[in-house]
Coordinates of C-alpha atoms in Angstrom, one line a residue:
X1 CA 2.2 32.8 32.1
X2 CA -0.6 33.9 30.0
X3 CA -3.6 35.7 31.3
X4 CA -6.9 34.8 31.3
X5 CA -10.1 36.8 30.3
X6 CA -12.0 38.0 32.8
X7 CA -15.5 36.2 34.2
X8 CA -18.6 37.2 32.7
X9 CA -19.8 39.5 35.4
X10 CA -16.6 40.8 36.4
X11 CA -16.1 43.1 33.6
X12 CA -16.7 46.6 34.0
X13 CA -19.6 48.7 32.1
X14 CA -18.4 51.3 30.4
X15 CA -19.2 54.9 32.4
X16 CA -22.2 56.4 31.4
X17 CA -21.9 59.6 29.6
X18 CA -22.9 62.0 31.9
X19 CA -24.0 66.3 31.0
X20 CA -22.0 69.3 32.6
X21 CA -22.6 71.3 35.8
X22 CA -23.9 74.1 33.3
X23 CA -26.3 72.0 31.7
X24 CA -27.8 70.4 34.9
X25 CA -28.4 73.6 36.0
X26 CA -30.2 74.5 32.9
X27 CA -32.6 72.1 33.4
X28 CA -33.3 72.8 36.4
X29 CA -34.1 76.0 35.9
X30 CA -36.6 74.9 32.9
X31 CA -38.0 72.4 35.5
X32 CA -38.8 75.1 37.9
X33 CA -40.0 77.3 35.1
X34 CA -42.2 74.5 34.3
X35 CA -42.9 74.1 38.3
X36 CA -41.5 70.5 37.7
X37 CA -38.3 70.9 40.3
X38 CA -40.0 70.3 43.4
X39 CA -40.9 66.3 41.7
X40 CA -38.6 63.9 42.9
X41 CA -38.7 61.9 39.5
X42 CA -38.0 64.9 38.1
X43 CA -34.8 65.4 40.2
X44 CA -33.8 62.0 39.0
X45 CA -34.2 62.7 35.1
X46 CA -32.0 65.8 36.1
X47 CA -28.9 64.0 37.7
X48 CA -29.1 60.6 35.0
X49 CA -29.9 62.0 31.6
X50 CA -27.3 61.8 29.0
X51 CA -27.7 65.1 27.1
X52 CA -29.6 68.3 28.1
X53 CA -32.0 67.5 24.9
X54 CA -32.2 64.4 26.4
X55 CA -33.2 65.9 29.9
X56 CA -35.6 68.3 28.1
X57 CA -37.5 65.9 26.2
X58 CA -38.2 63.7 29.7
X59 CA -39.0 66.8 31.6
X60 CA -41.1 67.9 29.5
X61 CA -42.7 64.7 28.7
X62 CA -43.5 65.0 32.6
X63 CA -44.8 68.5 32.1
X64 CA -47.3 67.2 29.7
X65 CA -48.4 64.1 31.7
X66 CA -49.2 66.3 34.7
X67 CA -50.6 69.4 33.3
X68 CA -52.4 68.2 29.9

């Protein structure tokens, strides 16, 4: 018997790329460098970015929304 295609929604999405140990923990120290770690939406950007250049850019795009 042949199979059939899955449904629409029950496909899996494909897993999110997600950045290394060493480059979480590079952020967070630029985040506390910047005095950003405490933030929780900071903390977020930290643990779902894509890319540490990724992660920088949003960090620091929080850096200047709360300091400038």
């Amino acid at each position: 018997m042949g199979r059939s295609s899955p449904t629409l929604g029950a496909k899996k999405e494909l897993a999110l790329k997600k950045i290394s140990k060493q480059d979480k923990k590079e952020l967070e120290i630029l985040a506390d460098d910047f005095g950003l770690l405490h933030r929780k939406d900071v903390r977020e950007i930290i643990e779902n970015c894509r890319s540490y250049s990724e992660g920088q850019r949003r960090i620091l795009r929080v850096y200047t929304t709360v300091y400038l």
